[in-house]
Coordinates of N, CA and C in Angstrom, one line a residue:
M1 N 0.9 -1.2 0.0 CA 0.0 0.0 0.0 C 0.9 1.2 0.0
T2 N 0.7 2.1 -0.9 CA 1.5 3.3 -1.0 C 1.1 4.3 0.0
T3 N 2.2 4.9 0.7 CA 2.0 5.9 1.7 C 2.3 7.2 1.0
K4 N 1.4 8.2 1.1 CA 1.6 9.4 0.4 C 1.9 10.6 1.3
I5 N 1.9 10.5 2.6 CA 2.2 11.6 3.5 C 3.5 11.3 4.3
A6 N 4.3 12.2 4.4 CA 5.5 12.1 5.3 C 5.7 13.3 6.2
V7 N 6.3 13.0 7.3 CA 6.7 14.1 8.2 C 8.2 14.0 8.4
I8 N 8.9 15.1 8.1 CA 10.3 15.2 8.4 C 10.5 15.9 9.7
G9 N 11.1 15.1 10.7 CA 11.3 15.7 12.0 C 12.7 16.2 12.2
G10 N 12.7 17.3 13.0 CA 14.0 18.0 13.2 C 14.3 18.0 14.7
T11 N 15.0 19.0 15.1 CA 15.3 19.2 16.6 C 14.0 19.3 17.4
G12 N 14.0 18.4 18.4 CA 12.8 18.4 19.2 C 11.8 17.3 18.8
M13 N 11.9 16.8 17.5 CA 11.1 15.7 17.1 C 11.9 14.8 16.2
N14 N 12.9 14.2 16.8 CA 13.8 13.3 16.2 C 13.1 11.9 16.2
Q15 N 12.1 11.7 17.0 CA 11.3 10.5 16.9 C 9.8 11.0 16.9
W16 N 8.9 10.1 16.6 CA 7.5 10.5 16.5 C 6.7 9.7 17.5
P17 N 6.5 10.2 18.7 CA 5.7 9.4 19.7 C 4.3 9.1 19.1
G18 N 3.9 7.9 19.3 CA 2.6 7.4 18.8 C 2.6 6.7 17.5
L19 N 3.7 6.9 16.7 CA 3.8 6.2 15.4 C 4.0 4.7 15.6
E20 N 3.0 3.9 15.2 CA 3.1 2.5 15.2 C 3.9 2.0 14.0
I21 N 5.2 1.7 14.2 CA 6.1 1.4 13.1 C 5.8 0.0 12.5
E22 N 5.5 0.0 11.2 CA 5.3 -1.3 10.6 C 6.5 -1.8 9.8
R23 N 7.3 -0.9 9.3 CA 8.5 -1.3 8.6 C 9.5 -0.2 8.5
R24 N 10.7 -0.5 8.4 CA 11.8 0.4 8.2 C 12.3 0.3 6.8
I25 N 12.2 1.4 6.0 CA 12.6 1.3 4.6 C 14.0 1.9 4.5
E26 N 14.9 1.1 4.0 CA 16.3 1.5 3.8 C 16.5 1.6 2.3
L27 N 16.7 2.8 1.8 CA 16.9 3.0 0.4 C 18.3 3.6 0.1
T28 N 18.8 3.2 -1.0 CA 20.0 3.9 -1.6 C 19.6 4.7 -2.7
T29 N 20.0 5.9 -2.8 CA 19.6 6.9 -3.8 C 20.8 7.2 -4.7
P30 N 20.6 7.8 -5.9 CA 21.8 8.2 -6.7 C 22.6 9.3 -6.0
Y31 N 22.1 9.8 -4.9 CA 22.8 10.9 -4.1 C 23.3 10.4 -2.8
G32 N 23.3 9.1 -2.6 CA 23.8 8.5 -1.3 C 22.6 8.1 -0.4
A33 N 22.9 7.9 0.8 CA 21.9 7.4 1.8 C 21.2 8.6 2.4
P34 N 19.9 8.4 2.7 CA 19.2 9.5 3.5 C 19.7 9.5 4.9
S35 N 19.3 10.5 5.7 CA 19.7 10.7 7.1 C 19.5 9.5 7.9
A36 N 18.4 8.7 7.7 CA 18.0 7.6 8.5 C 17.0 6.8 7.7
P37 N 16.8 5.5 8.1 CA 15.7 4.7 7.5 C 14.4 5.4 7.6
L38 N 13.6 5.3 6.6 CA 12.2 5.8 6.6 C 11.4 4.9 7.4
L39 N 10.6 5.5 8.4 CA 9.8 4.7 9.3 C 8.4 4.8 8.8
E40 N 7.8 3.7 8.3 CA 6.4 3.7 7.8 C 5.5 3.0 8.9
G41 N 4.4 3.6 9.1 CA 3.4 3.0 10.1 C 2.1 3.8 10.1
R42 N 1.4 3.6 11.2 CA 0.1 4.3 11.4 C 0.2 5.2 12.6
V43 N -0.5 6.3 12.4 CA -0.5 7.3 13.5 C -1.8 8.2 13.3
Y44 N -2.5 8.5 14.3 CA -3.7 9.3 14.2 C -4.7 8.7 13.3
G45 N -4.7 7.3 13.1 CA -5.7 6.7 12.3 C -5.3 6.7 10.8
T46 N -4.1 7.1 10.5 CA -3.8 7.1 9.0 C -2.3 6.6 8.9
R47 N -2.0 6.3 7.6 CA -0.6 5.9 7.3 C 0.3 7.0 7.0
A48 N 1.5 6.9 7.5 CA 2.5 8.0 7.2 C 3.9 7.5 7.3
I49 N 4.8 8.2 6.8 CA 6.2 7.9 6.9 C 6.9 9.0 7.6
F50 N 7.9 8.6 8.5 CA 8.6 9.6 9.3 C 10.1 9.5 8.9
L51 N 10.8 10.6 8.7 CA 12.2 10.7 8.5 C 12.8 11.6 9.5
A52 N 13.8 11.1 10.2 CA 14.6 11.9 11.2 C 15.7 12.7 10.4
R53 N 15.5 14.0 10.2 CA 16.3 14.8 9.4 C 17.8 14.8 9.8
H54 N 18.0 14.8 11.1 CA 19.3 14.8 11.7 C 19.9 13.4 12.0
G55 N 19.2 12.4 11.5 CA 19.7 11.0 11.7 C 19.3 10.4 13.0
E56 N 19.4 9.1 13.1 CA 19.1 8.4 14.4 C 20.1 8.9 15.4
G57 N 19.6 9.3 16.6 CA 20.4 9.9 17.6 C 20.7 11.3 17.4
H58 N 20.1 12.0 16.4 CA 20.3 13.4 16.2 C 21.8 13.8 16.1
K59 N 22.5 13.3 15.2 CA 23.9 13.4 15.1 C 24.4 14.4 13.9
L60 N 23.5 14.5 12.9 CA 23.9 15.3 11.7 C 23.7 16.8 11.9
P61 N 24.7 17.6 11.8 CA 24.5 19.1 11.8 C 23.8 19.6 10.6
P62 N 23.1 20.7 10.6 CA 22.3 21.2 9.5 C 23.1 21.2 8.1
H63 N 24.3 21.6 8.1 CA 25.0 21.8 6.9 C 25.5 20.5 6.3
A64 N 25.5 19.4 7.1 CA 26.0 18.1 6.7 C 24.9 17.1 6.3
I65 N 23.6 17.6 6.4 CA 22.5 16.7 6.0 C 22.5 16.5 4.5
N66 N 22.2 15.2 4.1 CA 22.1 14.9 2.7 C 20.6 15.2 2.3
Y67 N 20.3 16.4 2.0 CA 19.0 16.8 1.7 C 18.5 16.2 0.4
R68 N 19.4 16.1 -0.6 CA 19.0 15.5 -1.9 C 18.6 14.0 -1.7
A69 N 19.4 13.2 -0.9 CA 19.0 11.8 -0.7 C 17.7 11.7 0.1
N70 N 17.5 12.6 1.1 CA 16.3 12.6 1.9 C 15.0 12.7 1.1
L71 N 15.0 13.8 0.2 CA 13.8 14.0 -0.6 C 13.6 13.0 -1.7
W72 N 14.7 12.5 -2.3 CA 14.6 11.5 -3.3 C 14.1 10.2 -2.7
A73 N 14.6 9.8 -1.5 CA 14.1 8.6 -0.9 C 12.6 8.6 -0.5
L74 N 12.2 9.8 -0.1 CA 10.7 9.9 0.2 C 9.9 9.8 -1.0
R75 N 10.3 10.4 -2.1 CA 9.6 10.2 -3.4 C 9.6 8.8 -3.8
E76 N 10.7 8.1 -3.7 CA 10.8 6.7 -4.1 C 9.9 5.8 -3.3
A77 N 9.6 6.2 -2.0 CA 8.8 5.5 -1.1 C 7.3 5.8 -1.4
G78 N 7.0 6.6 -2.3 CA 5.6 6.9 -2.7 C 5.0 8.1 -2.1
V79 N 5.8 8.9 -1.4 CA 5.4 10.1 -0.7 C 5.0 11.2 -1.8
Q80 N 3.9 11.9 -1.5 CA 3.5 13.0 -2.4 C 3.4 14.3 -1.6
S81 N 3.2 14.2 -0.3 CA 3.0 15.4 0.5 C 3.9 15.3 1.7
I82 N 4.6 16.4 2.1 CA 5.6 16.4 3.2 C 5.3 17.6 4.1
V83 N 5.2 17.3 5.4 CA 5.1 18.3 6.4 C 6.5 18.3 7.1
A84 N 7.2 19.4 7.0 CA 8.5 19.4 7.6 C 8.5 20.2 9.0
I85 N 9.0 19.6 10.0 CA 9.0 20.2 11.3 C 10.4 20.9 11.5
A86 N 10.3 22.2 11.9 CA 11.6 23.0 12.1 C 11.6 23.7 13.4
A87 N 12.6 23.6 14.2 CA 12.8 24.4 15.3 C 13.5 25.7 14.9
V88 N 13.0 26.9 15.2 CA 13.5 28.1 14.7 C 13.6 29.1 15.9
G89 N 14.5 30.1 15.6 CA 14.6 31.3 16.5 C 13.6 32.4 16.1
A90 N 13.0 33.1 17.1 CA 12.0 34.1 16.8 C 12.7 35.4 16.6
I91 N 12.3 36.0 15.4 CA 12.8 37.4 15.2 C 11.6 38.4 15.4
A92 N 10.4 38.0 14.8 CA 9.2 38.9 15.0 C 8.7 38.8 16.4
P93 N 8.3 40.0 17.0 CA 7.9 40.0 18.4 C 6.6 39.1 18.7
W94 N 5.8 38.9 17.6 CA 4.6 38.1 17.8 C 4.9 36.6 18.0
F95 N 6.1 36.2 17.6 CA 6.4 34.7 17.5 C 7.2 34.3 18.8
E96 N 6.5 34.4 19.9 CA 7.2 34.1 21.2 C 7.6 32.6 21.3
P97 N 8.6 32.2 22.1 CA 9.0 30.8 22.2 C 7.8 30.0 22.7
G98 N 7.7 28.8 22.0 CA 6.6 27.9 22.2 C 5.5 28.0 21.2
A99 N 5.5 29.1 20.5 CA 4.5 29.3 19.4 C 4.8 28.5 18.2
V100 N 3.8 28.3 17.3 CA 3.9 27.6 16.1 C 3.5 28.5 14.9
A101 N 4.2 28.3 13.8 CA 3.8 29.1 12.6 C 3.9 28.2 11.4
V102 N 3.2 28.6 10.3 CA 3.3 27.9 9.0 C 3.9 29.0 8.0
P103 N 5.2 29.0 7.8 CA 5.7 30.1 7.0 C 5.1 30.1 5.6
Q104 N 5.1 31.3 5.0 CA 4.5 31.4 3.6 C 5.6 31.8 2.6
D105 N 6.8 32.1 3.1 CA 7.9 32.5 2.2 C 9.3 32.2 2.9
I106 N 10.3 32.3 2.1 CA 11.6 31.8 2.6 C 12.7 32.7 2.1
V107 N 13.8 32.9 2.8 CA 15.0 33.6 2.4 C 16.2 32.7 2.7
D108 N 17.0 32.4 1.7 CA 18.1 31.4 1.8 C 19.4 32.1 2.1
Y109 N 20.0 31.9 3.2 CA 21.3 32.5 3.5 C 22.4 31.4 3.6
T110 N 22.1 30.2 3.2 CA 23.0 29.1 3.3 C 24.0 29.1 2.1
W111 N 25.1 28.4 2.3 CA 26.1 28.3 1.2 C 26.8 26.9 1.2
G112 N 27.2 26.5 0.0 CA 28.0 25.3 0.0 C 27.2 24.0 0.1
R113 N 25.9 24.0 0.2 CA 25.1 22.8 0.3 C 24.8 22.3 -1.1
E114 N 24.7 21.0 -1.2 CA 24.2 20.4 -2.5 C 22.7 20.7 -2.6
H115 N 22.3 21.7 -3.4 CA 21.0 22.3 -3.3 C 20.1 22.0 -4.5
T116 N 20.5 21.2 -5.5 CA 19.7 21.0 -6.7 C 20.0 19.6 -7.3
Y117 N 19.0 19.1 -8.0 CA 19.2 17.9 -8.8 C 19.7 18.3 -10.2
S118 N 19.6 19.5 -10.6 CA 20.1 20.0 -11.9 C 21.6 20.3 -11.7
D119 N 22.4 19.3 -11.5 CA 23.8 19.5 -11.1 C 24.8 19.2 -12.3
G120 N 24.3 19.1 -13.5 CA 25.2 18.8 -14.6 C 25.6 17.4 -14.8
R121 N 25.1 16.5 -13.9 CA 25.4 15.1 -14.1 C 24.6 14.5 -15.3
E122 N 25.2 13.5 -15.9 CA 24.5 12.9 -17.1 C 23.1 12.5 -16.8
G123 N 22.2 13.0 -17.6 CA 20.8 12.7 -17.5 C 20.1 13.6 -16.5
S124 N 20.8 14.5 -15.8 CA 20.1 15.3 -14.8 C 19.3 16.4 -15.5
G125 N 19.7 16.9 -16.7 CA 19.0 18.0 -17.3 C 19.2 19.3 -16.6
L126 N 18.6 20.3 -17.1 CA 18.7 21.6 -16.5 C 17.2 22.2 -16.3
E127 N 16.9 22.5 -15.1 CA 15.5 23.0 -14.9 C 15.6 24.2 -14.0
H128 N 15.1 25.3 -14.4 CA 15.0 26.5 -13.6 C 13.6 26.4 -12.9
V129 N 13.6 25.8 -11.7 CA 12.4 25.5 -11.1 C 11.7 26.8 -10.6
E130 N 10.4 26.8 -10.8 CA 9.6 28.0 -10.4 C 9.4 28.0 -8.8
F131 N 9.8 29.1 -8.2 CA 9.8 29.1 -6.7 C 9.2 30.3 -6.1
T132 N 8.3 31.0 -6.9 CA 7.7 32.2 -6.4 C 7.0 32.0 -5.0
E133 N 6.3 30.9 -4.9 CA 5.6 30.5 -3.6 C 6.3 29.2 -3.2
P134 N 7.2 29.2 -2.3 CA 8.0 28.0 -2.0 C 7.3 26.9 -1.3
Y135 N 6.2 27.2 -0.6 CA 5.4 26.2 0.1 C 4.1 25.9 -0.6
S136 N 3.7 24.7 -0.5 CA 2.4 24.3 -1.0 C 1.2 25.0 -0.3
E137 N 0.5 25.8 -1.0 CA -0.6 26.6 -0.3 C -1.7 25.6 0.2
R138 N -1.9 24.5 -0.6 CA -2.9 23.5 -0.1 C -2.5 22.9 1.2
L139 N -1.3 22.6 1.4 CA -0.8 22.0 2.7 C -0.8 23.1 3.8
R140 N -0.4 24.3 3.4 CA -0.4 25.4 4.4 C -1.8 25.6 5.0
Q141 N -2.8 25.7 4.1 CA -4.2 25.9 4.5 C -4.7 24.7 5.3
A142 N -4.3 23.5 5.0 CA -4.8 22.3 5.7 C -4.2 22.4 7.2
L143 N -3.0 22.8 7.3 CA -2.3 22.9 8.6 C -3.0 24.1 9.4
I144 N -3.2 25.2 8.8 CA -3.9 26.3 9.5 C -5.3 25.9 10.0
E145 N -6.0 25.3 9.1 CA -7.4 24.8 9.5 C -7.3 23.8 10.6
A146 N -6.3 22.9 10.6 CA -6.2 21.9 11.6 C -5.8 22.6 13.0
A147 N -5.0 23.6 12.9 CA -4.6 24.3 14.1 C -5.8 24.9 14.8
G148 N -6.7 25.5 13.9 CA -8.0 26.1 14.4 C -8.8 25.0 15.2
R149 N -8.9 23.8 14.6 CA -9.7 22.8 15.2 C -9.1 22.3 16.5
A150 N -7.7 22.3 16.6 CA -7.0 21.9 17.7 C -6.9 23.0 18.8
G151 N -7.3 24.2 18.5 CA -7.2 25.3 19.5 C -5.8 25.8 19.6
V152 N -4.9 25.6 18.5 CA -3.6 26.1 18.6 C -3.4 27.4 17.7
A153 N -3.0 28.4 18.3 CA -2.8 29.7 17.6 C -1.7 29.5 16.6
M154 N -1.9 30.0 15.3 CA -1.0 29.7 14.2 C -0.6 31.0 13.5
G155 N 0.7 31.3 13.5 CA 1.2 32.4 12.7 C 1.6 32.0 11.3
A156 N 2.2 33.0 10.6 CA 2.7 32.7 9.2 C 4.1 33.2 9.2
G157 N 4.4 34.2 8.4 CA 5.7 34.8 8.4 C 6.7 34.3 7.4
I158 N 7.9 34.9 7.4 CA 9.0 34.6 6.4 C 10.1 33.9 7.2
H159 N 10.5 32.8 6.6 CA 11.5 31.9 7.3 C 12.9 32.2 6.7
G160 N 13.8 32.7 7.4 CA 15.2 32.8 7.0 C 16.0 31.6 7.4
V161 N 16.9 31.2 6.5 CA 17.6 29.9 6.7 C 19.1 30.2 6.7
T162 N 19.8 30.0 7.8 CA 21.2 30.2 7.9 C 22.0 28.9 7.9
Q163 N 23.3 29.0 7.8 CA 24.2 27.8 7.6 C 24.3 26.9 8.8
G164 N 24.4 27.5 10.0 CA 24.6 26.7 11.2 C 26.0 26.0 11.2
P165 N 26.3 25.2 12.2 CA 25.4 24.9 13.3 C 25.5 26.0 14.4
R166 N 26.4 27.0 14.3 CA 26.4 28.0 15.3 C 25.1 28.9 15.2
L167 N 24.8 29.5 16.3 CA 23.7 30.5 16.3 C 24.2 31.8 15.7
E168 N 23.3 32.7 15.4 CA 23.6 33.9 14.7 C 24.1 35.0 15.6
S169 N 24.8 36.0 15.0 CA 25.1 37.2 15.8 C 24.0 38.2 15.8
S170 N 24.1 39.2 16.7 CA 23.0 40.2 16.7 C 23.0 41.0 15.4
A171 N 24.1 41.2 14.8 CA 24.2 42.0 13.6 C 23.5 41.2 12.5
E172 N 23.7 39.9 12.5 CA 23.1 39.0 11.4 C 21.6 39.0 11.6
I173 N 21.1 39.0 12.8 CA 19.7 39.0 13.0 C 19.1 40.4 12.6
R174 N 19.8 41.5 12.9 CA 19.3 42.8 12.4 C 19.2 42.9 10.9
R175 N 20.2 42.3 10.2 CA 20.1 42.2 8.8 C 18.9 41.4 8.3
M176 N 18.6 40.3 9.0 CA 17.5 39.5 8.6 C 16.2 40.2 8.9
Q177 N 16.1 41.0 10.0 CA 15.0 41.9 10.3 C 14.7 42.8 9.1
R178 N 15.8 43.5 8.6 CA 15.7 44.4 7.5 C 15.2 43.7 6.2
D179 N 15.6 42.4 6.1 CA 15.2 41.6 5.0 C 13.7 41.1 5.1
G180 N 13.1 41.3 6.2 CA 11.7 40.9 6.4 C 11.5 39.6 7.0
C181 N 12.6 39.0 7.5 CA 12.4 37.6 8.1 C 11.7 37.7 9.5
D182 N 10.8 36.8 9.8 CA 10.2 36.7 11.1 C 10.8 35.6 12.0
M183 N 11.5 34.7 11.4 CA 12.1 33.6 12.1 C 13.4 33.1 11.4
V184 N 14.2 32.4 12.2 CA 15.5 31.9 11.6 C 15.7 30.5 12.0
G185 N 16.0 29.7 11.0 CA 16.3 28.3 11.2 C 17.5 27.9 10.4
M186 N 17.8 26.6 10.3 CA 19.0 26.1 9.7 C 18.8 25.0 8.7
T187 N 17.5 24.5 8.5 CA 17.3 23.3 7.7 C 16.2 23.5 6.6
G188 N 15.6 24.7 6.5 CA 14.6 24.9 5.6 C 15.0 24.9 4.1
M189 N 16.3 25.2 3.9 CA 16.8 25.1 2.5 C 18.1 24.3 2.6
P190 N 18.3 23.5 1.5 CA 17.6 23.4 0.3 C 16.4 22.5 0.3
E191 N 15.9 22.1 1.4 CA 14.9 21.1 1.5 C 13.6 21.5 0.7
A192 N 13.2 22.7 0.9 CA 12.0 23.2 0.3 C 12.2 23.2 -1.3
A193 N 13.3 23.7 -1.7 CA 13.6 23.8 -3.2 C 13.7 22.4 -3.8
L194 N 14.3 21.5 -3.1 CA 14.4 20.1 -3.7 C 13.1 19.4 -3.8
A195 N 12.2 19.7 -2.8 CA 10.8 19.1 -2.9 C 10.1 19.7 -4.1
R196 N 10.3 21.0 -4.4 CA 9.7 21.6 -5.5 C 10.2 20.9 -6.8
E197 N 11.6 20.7 -6.9 CA 12.1 20.1 -8.1 C 11.5 18.7 -8.3
L198 N 11.2 18.0 -7.2 CA 10.6 16.6 -7.4 C 9.1 16.7 -7.5
K199 N 8.6 17.9 -7.5 CA 7.1 18.1 -7.6 C 6.3 17.5 -6.4
L200 N 6.9 17.6 -5.3 CA 6.3 17.2 -4.0 C 5.6 18.3 -3.3
D201 N 4.4 18.2 -2.8 CA 3.8 19.2 -2.0 C 4.6 19.3 -0.6
Y202 N 5.0 20.5 -0.2 CA 5.8 20.6 0.9 C 5.4 21.9 1.7
A203 N 5.2 21.7 3.0 CA 5.0 22.8 3.9 C 5.7 22.6 5.2
C204 N 5.9 23.7 5.9 CA 6.7 23.7 7.1 C 5.9 24.1 8.4
L205 N 6.0 23.3 9.4 CA 5.5 23.7 10.7 C 6.7 24.1 11.6
A206 N 6.8 25.4 11.8 CA 8.0 26.0 12.5 C 7.6 26.3 13.9
V207 N 8.5 25.8 14.8 CA 8.3 26.0 16.3 C 9.3 27.0 16.8
S208 N 8.8 28.0 17.4 CA 9.7 29.0 18.0 C 10.3 28.4 19.3
V209 N 11.6 28.3 19.4 CA 12.2 27.7 20.5 C 13.1 28.7 21.3
N210 N 13.3 29.9 20.8 CA 14.1 30.9 21.5 C 14.0 32.2 20.8
W211 N 14.3 33.3 21.5 CA 14.4 34.6 20.8 C 15.7 34.6 20.1
A212 N 15.8 35.1 18.9 CA 17.0 35.2 18.1 C 17.9 36.3 18.8
A213 N 19.2 36.2 18.4 CA 20.2 37.1 19.1 C 19.8 38.5 19.1
G214 N 19.8 39.1 20.3 CA 19.6 40.6 20.4 C 18.1 41.0 20.3
V215 N 17.2 40.1 20.1 CA 15.8 40.4 20.0 C 15.2 40.8 21.4
M216 N 15.4 39.9 22.4 CA 14.8 40.2 23.7 C 15.9 40.1 24.8
G217 N 17.1 40.6 24.5 CA 18.1 40.6 25.5 C 18.8 39.2 25.7
L218 N 19.7 39.1 26.6 CA 20.4 37.9 26.8 C 19.8 37.1 28.0
G219 N 19.9 35.8 27.8 CA 19.5 34.9 28.9 C 20.1 33.5 28.7
D220 N 19.7 32.6 29.4 CA 20.1 31.2 29.2 C 19.4 30.6 28.0
I221 N 20.0 30.7 26.8 CA 19.4 30.4 25.6 C 19.1 28.9 25.5
H222 N 20.0 28.0 26.1 CA 19.8 26.6 26.0 C 18.6 26.1 26.9
A223 N 18.5 26.8 28.1 CA 17.4 26.5 28.9 C 16.1 26.9 28.3
E224 N 16.1 28.0 27.6 CA 14.9 28.5 26.9 C 14.5 27.6 25.8
I225 N 15.5 27.1 25.1 CA 15.2 26.2 24.0 C 14.6 24.9 24.5
H226 N 15.2 24.3 25.6 CA 14.7 23.1 26.1 C 13.2 23.2 26.6
Q227 N 12.9 24.3 27.3 CA 11.5 24.5 27.7 C 10.6 24.8 26.6
S228 N 11.0 25.6 25.6 CA 10.1 25.9 24.5 C 9.8 24.7 23.6
I229 N 10.8 23.8 23.4 CA 10.6 22.7 22.6 C 9.5 21.8 23.1
E230 N 9.5 21.6 24.4 CA 8.4 20.8 25.0 C 7.0 21.3 24.7
T231 N 6.9 22.6 24.9 CA 5.6 23.3 24.7 C 5.2 23.3 23.2
G232 N 6.2 23.7 22.4 CA 5.9 23.8 21.0 C 5.7 22.5 20.3
M233 N 6.4 21.5 20.6 CA 6.2 20.2 20.0 C 4.9 19.5 20.4
G234 N 4.4 19.8 21.6 CA 3.1 19.4 21.9 C 2.0 20.0 21.0
R235 N 2.2 21.3 20.7 CA 1.3 21.9 19.8 C 1.4 21.4 18.4
V236 N 2.6 21.0 18.0 CA 2.8 20.4 16.6 C 2.1 19.1 16.5
R237 N 2.2 18.3 17.5 CA 1.5 17.0 17.5 C 0.0 17.1 17.5
A238 N -0.5 18.2 18.1 CA -1.9 18.4 18.1 C -2.4 18.8 16.7
V239 N -1.6 19.6 16.0 CA -1.9 20.0 14.7 C -1.8 18.8 13.7
L240 N -0.8 18.0 13.9 CA -0.6 16.8 13.0 C -1.8 15.9 13.2
A241 N -2.2 15.7 14.4 CA -3.4 14.8 14.7 C -4.6 15.2 14.0
E242 N -4.8 16.5 13.9 CA -6.0 17.1 13.2 C -5.8 17.1 11.7
S243 N -4.6 17.3 11.2 CA -4.4 17.5 9.8 C -4.2 16.2 9.0
L244 N -3.3 15.3 9.5 CA -2.9 14.2 8.6 C -4.1 13.3 8.2
P245 N -5.1 13.0 9.0 CA -6.1 12.1 8.5 C -6.9 12.8 7.3
R246 N -6.8 14.1 7.2 CA -7.6 14.8 6.2 C -6.8 15.1 4.9
L247 N -5.5 14.8 5.0 CA -4.7 15.2 3.8 C -4.8 14.0 2.8

């Protein structure tokens, strides 16, 4: 039976509580191995696939993730729609730690990552993929409606993606503010663009886990992240429970 929905889990959701795993799918792609085996099973009364973006044990830093292999493997497993979970820092004052958003646009500050399948390899071809709206509006609206049913407040905003794994400086965050970014993460690109190249529906559930550098003063950022992840991921699971059976 083909599974058409996948969740890519990141920091704070390296495992999917409640997923009844029926099989582990280990695939080799033309781009190497994905971060981890694909876990296929049932959750919230529907079938889904889960992929741990940072690998089993959360070992892969953002810049070292094989994004091309991850997206290719999901497509080979029959996936058509992807909900990507991302832990982000809050730039906009409305996006307090623990809150959840479904970004509607993205700014890429990463560098040096293998970011396309149009890489000049034999048979790869050249495609200037259309990326005006980087996220699937169908999926975004489904997540927003699910949040309403679950009683979870849901923002939108622009997602800025940096190289990592270090956190940003205050000056870098001020630049991102001027660029219009509402949040900052490290894994949203090239993931979103690769999904578009493969013609997969892709949307992001972003969890605010801390205030970005200089936004709300200095504090124990790691303690803030730990506390906010617990709150935010609980809201993410509530949204997934409402959305996945209807997708």
